[in-house]
Amino acid sequence: MLTPRITTAALLAALTLGVVGATAHAQDAAQSRPNPGPAPANNDAPAADPAGDEDDDGLFADPDATDGDNDPPPTVEAQDLAIGETIEVEPDHATFRFQADQPGMLTLLTYLPDNQARVRMQLTDAEGGVVPGGFVNGNAQLGGRGARIVVDEFGNPTGALPGLSYITVPLPEAGDYRIEMTVVGETEASVQVGGSWVAFEQVAGVPVQPAPPVVPPPPPPPPFDPTEVATDLATGEALELEIEDGVGWVKVVAEEPGTLVVVSRAGNNEVSLSAFRDGQFADPRYTMNRNRSGRRGNEALMFHANAGDTWFVRVNTNNATPVPLRAALIPDDLEPVEDE
């Protein structure tokens, strides 16, 4: 039995006859209809494009046109992370790629045996978006205390493994992910890196819970201004300062450049002295609480002052009132006393 074959020439001839027949039929139909006359001019019709008439006969689509939905997914260009193995990297910066073929749980671990440095990890998708829960700034804190993953029989955290940082996050969809690891601090030790992966389709249906909004703490109250309550204490003089609620203030002015000295004599009652620059009452510049001569109420605060400087000294005590105080100034140009 022979199979009928249609040659290319025969196919073209058939197509030509069909086009000619259709054209003749259209001409006969046009001659049978009455002539309605010239059509009214339409000034709003777009002008024909001669170049388009010559080059585009409507039979071919633009070969460069693509469907945006068919674009390939973004990828990550980096070294693949070896799952189930432990590798060693230099203490600087490392980038890895992890390709998830389906939803699942990814765990990343780093170990740096140096309590003066830590490893910061960040997990992002191929477009750069941080995966929820995919950031850890090293150990819980420095000083040898790392991530708290030592638990008791009830699952409560009881301890830490120094130098260990880890991330465990769900990846809800397949694709490429970027892992950035940066060592913060100075260290000579290498970083141990490991990872594990558990494919788990149910992760795809878990909605991401938004984190609660971060409410900044209220600003601290303005520091206490002792200008109106401080007692004047001239250099070279003494006074007994009345204490209220354990706190008292004196104001000392340096008449010339030199070292200001403020001493207290309160016996065995606890006393501490703190010096503040005028108008800067948030933090003291100098503090003294050393129990001179073995007596808790005996303190001596010494600091340099320029001519005309005003200093405020806060006196804190447990129950001593009044507190005897004396101020003195040792001038910068004090001449040494010659031995006779």
CSV table of C-alpha atoms in Angstrom, one decimal:
chain,number,residue,atom,x,y,z
A,1,MET,CA,0.0,0.0,0.0
A,2,LEU,CA,1.4,3.4,-0.9
A,3,THR,CA,1.2,6.4,1.2
A,4,PRO,CA,0.0,9.5,-0.6
A,5,ARG,CA,2.6,12.3,-0.7
A,6,ILE,CA,2.0,16.0,-1.3
A,7,THR,CA,4.9,17.9,-2.8
A,8,THR,CA,5.7,21.5,-1.9
A,9,ALA,CA,4.9,22.6,-5.5
A,10,ALA,CA,1.4,21.0,-5.3
A,11,LEU,CA,0.7,22.6,-1.9
A,12,LEU,CA,1.7,26.1,-3.2
A,13,ALA,CA,-0.5,25.6,-6.3
A,14,ALA,CA,-3.5,24.7,-4.2
A,15,LEU,CA,-3.0,27.7,-1.9
A,16,THR,CA,-2.7,30.0,-5.0
A,17,LEU,CA,-6.0,28.6,-6.5
A,18,GLY,CA,-7.8,29.1,-3.2
A,19,VAL,CA,-6.6,32.7,-3.0
A,20,VAL,CA,-7.6,33.5,-6.6
A,21,GLY,CA,-11.0,31.9,-6.2
A,22,ALA,CA,-11.7,33.8,-3.1
A,23,THR,CA,-10.7,37.1,-4.8
A,24,ALA,CA,-12.9,36.5,-7.8
A,25,HIS,CA,-15.9,35.7,-5.5
A,26,ALA,CA,-15.4,38.9,-3.6
A,27,GLN,CA,-15.2,41.0,-6.8
A,28,ASP,CA,-18.5,39.4,-8.1
A,29,ALA,CA,-20.2,40.2,-4.8
A,30,ALA,CA,-19.0,43.8,-4.9
A,31,GLN,CA,-20.3,44.4,-8.5
A,32,SER,CA,-23.8,43.1,-7.6
A,33,ARG,CA,-24.2,45.7,-4.8
A,34,PRO,CA,-25.3,49.3,-5.6
A,35,ASN,CA,-22.6,52.0,-5.3
A,36,PRO,CA,-23.3,54.0,-2.2
A,37,GLY,CA,-21.0,56.8,-3.3
A,38,PRO,CA,-17.9,58.2,-1.7
A,39,ALA,CA,-17.5,57.7,2.0
A,40,PRO,CA,-17.4,60.7,4.2
A,41,ALA,CA,-13.9,61.9,5.2
A,42,ASN,CA,-12.7,60.8,8.7
A,43,ASN,CA,-10.1,63.2,9.9
A,44,ASP,CA,-9.7,61.3,13.2
A,45,ALA,CA,-8.6,58.1,11.5
A,46,PRO,CA,-4.9,57.3,12.1
A,47,ALA,CA,-2.6,57.7,9.1
A,48,ALA,CA,-1.3,54.6,7.5
A,49,ASP,CA,2.3,53.7,8.0
A,50,PRO,CA,3.8,53.1,4.6
A,51,ALA,CA,6.8,51.4,6.1
A,52,GLY,CA,4.6,49.1,8.0
A,53,ASP,CA,2.6,48.2,4.8
A,54,GLU,CA,5.8,47.2,3.0
A,55,ASP,CA,7.4,45.3,5.8
A,56,ASP,CA,4.5,43.7,7.8
A,57,ASP,CA,1.8,41.8,5.9
A,58,GLY,CA,0.2,40.6,9.2
A,59,LEU,CA,1.2,37.0,8.7
A,60,PHE,CA,4.2,37.0,11.1
A,61,ALA,CA,4.5,37.8,14.9
A,62,ASP,CA,7.4,39.8,16.4
A,63,PRO,CA,10.0,37.1,17.1
A,64,ASP,CA,11.5,39.3,19.9
A,65,ALA,CA,8.2,39.6,21.8
A,66,THR,CA,8.2,37.5,25.0
A,67,ASP,CA,5.7,36.8,27.7
A,68,GLY,CA,6.8,38.3,31.1
A,69,ASP,CA,5.2,35.3,32.9
A,70,ASN,CA,7.7,33.0,31.3
A,71,ASP,CA,10.8,34.9,32.6
A,72,PRO,CA,13.2,32.5,34.3
A,73,PRO,CA,13.3,32.8,38.2
A,74,PRO,CA,16.1,34.9,39.7
A,75,THR,CA,19.2,33.0,40.7
A,76,VAL,CA,22.2,33.5,43.1
A,77,GLU,CA,25.7,33.4,41.9
A,78,ALA,CA,27.8,32.0,44.8
A,79,GLN,CA,29.4,28.8,46.1
A,80,ASP,CA,26.8,26.2,47.0
A,81,LEU,CA,26.5,25.5,50.7
A,82,ALA,CA,27.3,21.9,51.5
A,83,ILE,CA,24.3,20.5,53.4
A,84,GLY,CA,25.1,17.9,56.0
A,85,GLU,CA,28.8,18.8,56.1
A,86,THR,CA,31.1,21.1,58.1
A,87,ILE,CA,33.4,23.4,56.2
A,88,GLU,CA,36.0,26.0,57.4
A,89,VAL,CA,36.1,29.5,56.1
A,90,GLU,CA,38.4,32.4,56.7
A,91,PRO,CA,37.5,35.0,59.5
A,92,ASP,CA,36.2,37.7,57.1
A,93,HIS,CA,33.2,37.5,54.9
A,94,ALA,CA,31.7,34.5,53.0
A,95,THR,CA,28.7,34.2,50.6
A,96,PHE,CA,26.9,30.9,49.9
A,97,ARG,CA,24.0,29.7,47.7
A,98,PHE,CA,21.3,27.3,48.8
A,99,GLN,CA,18.9,26.0,46.3
A,100,ALA,CA,15.6,24.7,47.7
A,101,ASP,CA,13.7,22.3,45.3
A,102,GLN,CA,10.6,22.5,47.5
A,103,PRO,CA,9.4,24.1,50.7
A,104,GLY,CA,11.1,23.1,53.9
A,105,MET,CA,13.2,24.0,57.0
A,106,LEU,CA,16.8,25.3,56.7
A,107,THR,CA,19.2,25.4,59.6
A,108,LEU,CA,22.5,27.2,59.5
A,109,LEU,CA,25.2,27.0,62.2
A,110,THR,CA,28.5,28.8,62.7
A,111,TYR,CA,31.2,28.3,65.4
A,112,LEU,CA,33.9,30.8,66.2
A,113,PRO,CA,36.1,29.9,69.2
A,114,ASP,CA,36.9,33.5,70.1
A,115,ASN,CA,34.9,35.5,72.7
A,116,GLN,CA,36.2,38.8,71.2
A,117,ALA,CA,34.4,38.3,67.8
A,118,ARG,CA,31.1,37.0,66.5
A,119,VAL,CA,29.5,35.8,63.3
A,120,ARG,CA,26.7,37.8,61.8
A,121,MET,CA,24.4,35.8,59.4
A,122,GLN,CA,21.8,36.9,57.0
A,123,LEU,CA,19.5,34.8,54.7
A,124,THR,CA,17.9,36.5,51.7
A,125,ASP,CA,16.0,35.4,48.7
A,126,ALA,CA,17.5,35.7,45.2
A,127,GLU,CA,16.0,39.2,44.9
A,128,GLY,CA,17.6,40.4,48.1
A,129,GLY,CA,14.7,40.3,50.5
A,130,VAL,CA,15.5,39.2,54.0
A,131,VAL,CA,13.7,35.9,54.8
A,132,PRO,CA,11.6,36.4,58.0
A,133,GLY,CA,13.7,35.2,60.9
A,134,GLY,CA,16.8,34.9,58.7
A,135,PHE,CA,19.1,37.3,60.6
A,136,VAL,CA,21.2,36.8,63.7
A,137,ASN,CA,23.9,39.2,64.9
A,138,GLY,CA,26.3,36.6,66.3
A,139,ASN,CA,26.0,35.1,69.7
A,140,ALA,CA,23.5,36.3,72.3
A,141,GLN,CA,26.2,38.5,73.7
A,142,LEU,CA,30.0,38.7,74.0
A,143,GLY,CA,31.9,37.5,77.0
A,144,GLY,CA,31.7,33.8,76.2
A,145,ARG,CA,28.0,33.4,76.4
A,146,GLY,CA,26.5,32.3,73.1
A,147,ALA,CA,23.2,31.1,71.8
A,148,ARG,CA,21.0,29.5,74.5
A,149,ILE,CA,20.3,26.1,73.1
A,150,VAL,CA,21.1,23.9,76.1
A,151,VAL,CA,17.7,22.9,77.5
A,152,ASP,CA,16.5,20.7,80.4
A,153,GLU,CA,14.1,17.8,80.1
A,154,PHE,CA,11.2,20.2,79.8
A,155,GLY,CA,12.6,22.2,77.0
A,156,ASN,CA,13.5,25.2,79.0
A,157,PRO,CA,16.8,26.9,78.2
A,158,THR,CA,19.4,26.4,80.9
A,159,GLY,CA,22.7,27.3,79.3
A,160,ALA,CA,24.7,28.3,76.3
A,161,LEU,CA,27.4,27.1,73.9
A,162,PRO,CA,30.0,29.8,73.6
A,163,GLY,CA,30.9,30.8,70.1
A,164,LEU,CA,27.9,29.2,68.4
A,165,SER,CA,25.4,31.1,66.2
A,166,TYR,CA,22.5,29.6,64.4
A,167,ILE,CA,19.4,30.2,62.3
A,168,THR,CA,16.4,27.9,61.8
A,169,VAL,CA,13.8,29.3,59.3
A,170,PRO,CA,11.0,27.9,57.1
A,171,LEU,CA,11.4,28.5,53.4
A,172,PRO,CA,7.9,28.5,52.0
A,173,GLU,CA,8.8,28.2,48.3
A,174,ALA,CA,11.4,26.6,46.1
A,175,GLY,CA,14.2,28.8,44.7
A,176,ASP,CA,17.7,30.2,45.2
A,177,TYR,CA,18.7,31.8,48.5
A,178,ARG,CA,21.7,33.8,49.5
A,179,ILE,CA,23.6,33.3,52.8
A,180,GLU,CA,25.9,36.1,54.0
A,181,MET,CA,28.3,35.5,56.8
A,182,THR,CA,30.4,38.3,58.3
A,183,VAL,CA,32.8,38.2,61.2
A,184,VAL,CA,32.5,41.2,63.5
A,185,GLY,CA,35.6,41.9,65.7
A,186,GLU,CA,39.2,41.0,65.5
A,187,THR,CA,40.1,37.3,65.4
A,188,GLU,CA,42.7,34.9,64.0
A,189,ALA,CA,40.5,31.8,64.3
A,190,SER,CA,38.7,30.2,61.3
A,191,VAL,CA,34.9,29.9,61.3
A,192,GLN,CA,33.2,26.4,61.2
A,193,VAL,CA,30.1,26.4,59.0
A,194,GLY,CA,27.4,23.8,58.7
A,195,GLY,CA,23.8,23.4,57.5
A,196,SER,CA,20.9,21.0,57.4
A,197,TRP,CA,17.7,20.8,55.3
A,198,VAL,CA,14.4,19.1,55.8
A,199,ALA,CA,12.0,19.1,52.9
A,200,PHE,CA,8.5,19.8,54.3
A,201,GLU,CA,5.6,20.7,51.9
A,202,GLN,CA,3.4,21.8,54.8
A,203,VAL,CA,5.7,24.9,55.3
A,204,ALA,CA,4.2,26.4,52.1
A,205,GLY,CA,0.9,26.8,53.8
A,206,VAL,CA,2.1,28.5,56.9
A,207,PRO,CA,1.4,32.3,56.8
A,208,VAL,CA,4.2,34.6,58.0
A,209,GLN,CA,3.2,36.2,61.3
A,210,PRO,CA,4.1,39.9,61.2
A,211,ALA,CA,6.4,41.1,64.0
A,212,PRO,CA,4.8,43.4,66.6
A,213,PRO,CA,5.6,47.0,66.0
A,214,VAL,CA,8.7,48.3,67.8
A,215,VAL,CA,7.7,51.0,70.3
A,216,PRO,CA,10.6,53.2,71.1
A,217,PRO,CA,11.1,53.9,74.8
A,218,PRO,CA,10.1,57.3,76.1
A,219,PRO,CA,12.9,59.8,76.2
A,220,PRO,CA,14.6,60.1,79.6
A,221,PRO,CA,13.5,63.0,81.7
A,222,PRO,CA,15.7,66.1,81.7
A,223,PRO,CA,18.5,66.0,84.3
A,224,PHE,CA,18.0,67.8,87.6
A,225,ASP,CA,19.2,71.4,87.5
A,226,PRO,CA,20.7,72.3,90.9
A,227,THR,CA,21.2,76.0,90.0
A,228,GLU,CA,18.4,77.2,92.3
A,229,VAL,CA,19.1,74.9,95.2
A,230,ALA,CA,22.9,74.8,95.4
A,231,THR,CA,24.7,76.5,98.3
A,232,ASP,CA,27.6,78.8,97.6
A,233,LEU,CA,30.9,77.4,98.8
A,234,ALA,CA,33.8,79.8,98.4
A,235,THR,CA,37.4,78.5,98.2
A,236,GLY,CA,39.2,78.7,101.5
A,237,GLU,CA,36.0,78.4,103.5
A,238,ALA,CA,33.9,75.6,105.1
A,239,LEU,CA,30.3,75.0,105.8
A,240,GLU,CA,27.9,72.4,107.1
A,241,LEU,CA,25.6,71.3,104.2
A,242,GLU,CA,22.0,70.4,105.0
A,243,ILE,CA,21.0,67.2,103.2
A,244,GLU,CA,17.4,66.4,102.0
A,245,ASP,CA,16.5,62.9,100.9
A,246,GLY,CA,20.1,61.9,100.8
A,247,VAL,CA,21.3,64.6,98.4
A,248,GLY,CA,22.8,68.1,98.7
A,249,TRP,CA,24.5,70.6,96.3
A,250,VAL,CA,27.2,73.2,96.6
A,251,LYS,CA,28.5,75.7,94.0
A,252,VAL,CA,32.2,76.4,93.7
A,253,VAL,CA,33.8,79.1,91.5
A,254,ALA,CA,37.4,79.1,90.6
A,255,GLU,CA,38.8,82.6,90.9
A,256,GLU,CA,42.0,81.7,89.1
A,257,PRO,CA,43.3,78.7,87.1
A,258,GLY,CA,44.2,75.8,89.4
A,259,THR,CA,43.1,72.6,91.1
A,260,LEU,CA,39.8,72.8,93.0
A,261,VAL,CA,39.6,70.6,96.1
A,262,VAL,CA,36.3,69.7,97.9
A,263,VAL,CA,36.6,67.6,101.0
A,264,SER,CA,34.0,66.1,103.3
A,265,ARG,CA,34.2,65.1,107.0
A,266,ALA,CA,31.2,63.0,107.9
A,267,GLY,CA,32.6,60.4,110.3
A,268,ASN,CA,31.5,56.9,109.5
A,269,ASN,CA,28.4,57.9,107.4
A,270,GLU,CA,28.7,56.9,103.8
A,271,VAL,CA,29.4,59.9,101.5
A,272,SER,CA,30.2,60.3,97.8
A,273,LEU,CA,31.1,63.5,95.9
A,274,SER,CA,30.4,64.2,92.2
A,275,ALA,CA,31.4,67.3,90.2
A,276,PHE,CA,29.4,68.7,87.3
A,277,ARG,CA,30.2,71.5,84.9
A,278,ASP,CA,27.8,74.4,84.9
A,279,GLY,CA,24.8,73.5,82.6
A,280,GLN,CA,26.0,69.9,82.1
A,281,PHE,CA,24.1,68.0,84.7
A,282,ALA,CA,23.3,64.7,82.9
A,283,ASP,CA,26.6,63.0,83.9
A,284,PRO,CA,29.3,64.0,86.4
A,285,ARG,CA,32.7,64.7,85.2
A,286,TYR,CA,34.4,63.5,88.4
A,287,THR,CA,33.2,61.2,91.2
A,288,MET,CA,34.9,60.2,94.4
A,289,ASN,CA,33.9,57.5,96.9
A,290,ARG,CA,37.1,56.0,98.4
A,291,ASN,CA,36.6,56.4,102.1
A,292,ARG,CA,39.8,58.3,102.9
A,293,SER,CA,41.7,57.4,106.1
A,294,GLY,CA,39.3,54.4,106.5
A,295,ARG,CA,36.3,56.6,107.3
A,296,ARG,CA,33.3,56.3,104.9
A,297,GLY,CA,32.4,60.0,105.3
A,298,ASN,CA,35.9,61.3,104.5
A,299,GLU,CA,36.2,62.1,100.8
A,300,ALA,CA,38.4,64.5,98.7
A,301,LEU,CA,37.4,65.5,95.2
A,302,MET,CA,40.2,67.2,93.1
A,303,PHE,CA,40.0,68.4,89.5
A,304,HIS,CA,41.4,71.2,87.4
A,305,ALA,CA,39.4,74.4,86.7
A,306,ASN,CA,40.0,77.5,84.6
A,307,ALA,CA,39.6,81.0,85.9
A,308,GLY,CA,35.9,81.9,86.2
A,309,ASP,CA,34.7,78.3,85.9
A,310,THR,CA,31.6,77.4,87.9
A,311,TRP,CA,31.3,73.8,89.2
A,312,PHE,CA,28.4,72.1,91.0
A,313,VAL,CA,29.3,69.4,93.5
A,314,ARG,CA,26.6,66.8,94.5
A,315,VAL,CA,26.9,65.3,97.9
A,316,ASN,CA,25.2,61.9,98.3
A,317,THR,CA,24.9,60.3,101.8
A,318,ASN,CA,22.9,57.6,103.5
A,319,ASN,CA,21.9,59.4,106.7
A,320,ALA,CA,24.5,62.1,107.6
A,321,THR,CA,23.1,65.6,107.9
A,322,PRO,CA,24.6,68.1,108.0
A,323,VAL,CA,27.8,67.2,106.1
A,324,PRO,CA,30.8,69.3,106.9
A,325,LEU,CA,32.5,70.5,103.6
A,326,ARG,CA,35.5,72.6,102.8
A,327,ALA,CA,36.7,74.0,99.4
A,328,ALA,CA,40.2,75.0,98.4
A,329,LEU,CA,42.1,76.1,95.3
A,330,ILE,CA,45.7,75.3,94.5
A,331,PRO,CA,46.8,77.9,91.9
A,332,ASP,CA,48.6,76.7,88.7
A,333,ASP,CA,51.4,79.3,89.3
A,334,LEU,CA,52.1,78.2,92.9
A,335,GLU,CA,55.8,78.6,93.5
A,336,PRO,CA,57.6,75.7,95.2
A,337,VAL,CA,58.7,76.3,98.8
A,338,GLU,CA,62.4,76.3,99.1
A,339,ASP,CA,64.0,74.4,102.0
A,340,GLU,CA,66.0,76.6,104.3
